Amino acid sequence: MQGFLSPHLQAKEHKGIANGLYVSFYYMGGALGSFLPGFIYNYLGWIAFLCSLGVVCAFSLAFAIMLAKTRVYGVRNEN
């Protein structure tokens, strides 16, 4: 993922805070990613679980395509 980030987005100062935020969001995403599917399955059923999984996969694919186009075609804004 870091290969896609612009050098302008990388922390030059307060690297400890940037690292702390990264780790916090990383583990928060992992916790939510393990809790929410179980919650959806228990309360909404198998079909809702599969639909939510499809939405997450579609969003991930769209994001990956957007990043690939930005990287290959140089569409990103370099202000």
Coordinates of C-alpha atoms in Angstrom, one line a residue:
M1 CA 0.0 0.0 0.0
Q2 CA 2.8 2.4 0.7
G3 CA 3.9 2.2 -2.9
F4 CA 0.7 3.9 -3.9
L5 CA 1.0 6.8 -1.4
S6 CA 2.4 10.1 -2.5
P7 CA 5.5 11.3 -0.8
H8 CA 3.5 14.3 0.3
L9 CA 1.3 12.1 2.4
Q10 CA 4.1 10.5 4.4
A11 CA 4.7 12.0 7.9
K12 CA 7.8 14.2 8.1
E13 CA 7.1 15.2 11.7
H14 CA 5.3 13.5 14.6
K15 CA 6.1 10.1 13.2
G16 CA 5.2 8.5 16.5
I17 CA 1.7 9.9 16.4
A18 CA 1.3 8.8 12.8
N19 CA 2.4 5.3 13.7
G20 CA 0.1 5.2 16.7
L21 CA -2.8 6.2 14.6
Y22 CA -1.9 3.6 12.0
V23 CA -1.7 0.8 14.5
S24 CA -4.9 1.9 16.3
F25 CA -6.9 1.9 13.0
Y26 CA -5.3 -1.4 11.9
Y27 CA -6.4 -3.2 15.1
M28 CA -9.8 -1.4 15.2
G29 CA -10.5 -2.6 11.7
G30 CA -9.5 -6.1 12.6
A31 CA -11.8 -6.1 15.6
L32 CA -14.7 -4.7 13.7
G33 CA -14.0 -7.1 10.8
S34 CA -14.3 -10.1 13.2
F35 CA -17.3 -8.8 15.2
L36 CA -19.6 -7.3 12.5
P37 CA -19.9 -10.4 10.3
G38 CA -20.9 -12.5 13.3
F39 CA -23.4 -9.9 14.4
I40 CA -24.9 -9.7 10.9
Y41 CA -25.2 -13.5 10.7
N42 CA -26.7 -13.9 14.2
Y43 CA -29.3 -11.1 13.8
L44 CA -30.0 -10.9 10.1
G45 CA -29.3 -14.3 8.8
W46 CA -27.2 -16.0 6.1
I47 CA -28.5 -14.0 3.1
A48 CA -27.7 -10.7 4.8
F49 CA -24.2 -12.0 5.7
L50 CA -23.5 -13.0 2.1
C51 CA -24.8 -9.6 0.9
S52 CA -22.6 -7.7 3.3
L53 CA -19.6 -9.8 2.2
G54 CA -20.4 -9.0 -1.4
V55 CA -20.6 -5.3 -0.7
V56 CA -17.2 -5.4 1.1
C57 CA -15.7 -7.3 -1.8
A58 CA -17.2 -4.9 -4.4
F59 CA -15.9 -1.9 -2.5
S60 CA -12.4 -3.4 -2.2
L61 CA -12.3 -4.2 -5.9
A62 CA -13.4 -0.7 -6.8
F63 CA -10.8 0.8 -4.6
A64 CA -8.1 -1.5 -6.0
I65 CA -9.1 -0.5 -9.6
M66 CA -9.0 3.1 -8.7
L67 CA -5.5 2.8 -7.2
A68 CA -4.3 0.8 -10.2
K69 CA -5.6 3.5 -12.6
T70 CA -4.1 6.2 -10.6
R71 CA -0.7 4.5 -10.5
V72 CA -0.7 3.4 -14.2
Y73 CA -2.2 6.4 -15.9
G74 CA -0.9 9.1 -13.6
V75 CA -4.3 10.6 -12.9
R76 CA -3.5 11.7 -9.4
N77 CA -3.3 15.3 -8.6
E78 CA 0.2 16.4 -7.8
N79 CA -0.3 19.9 -6.4

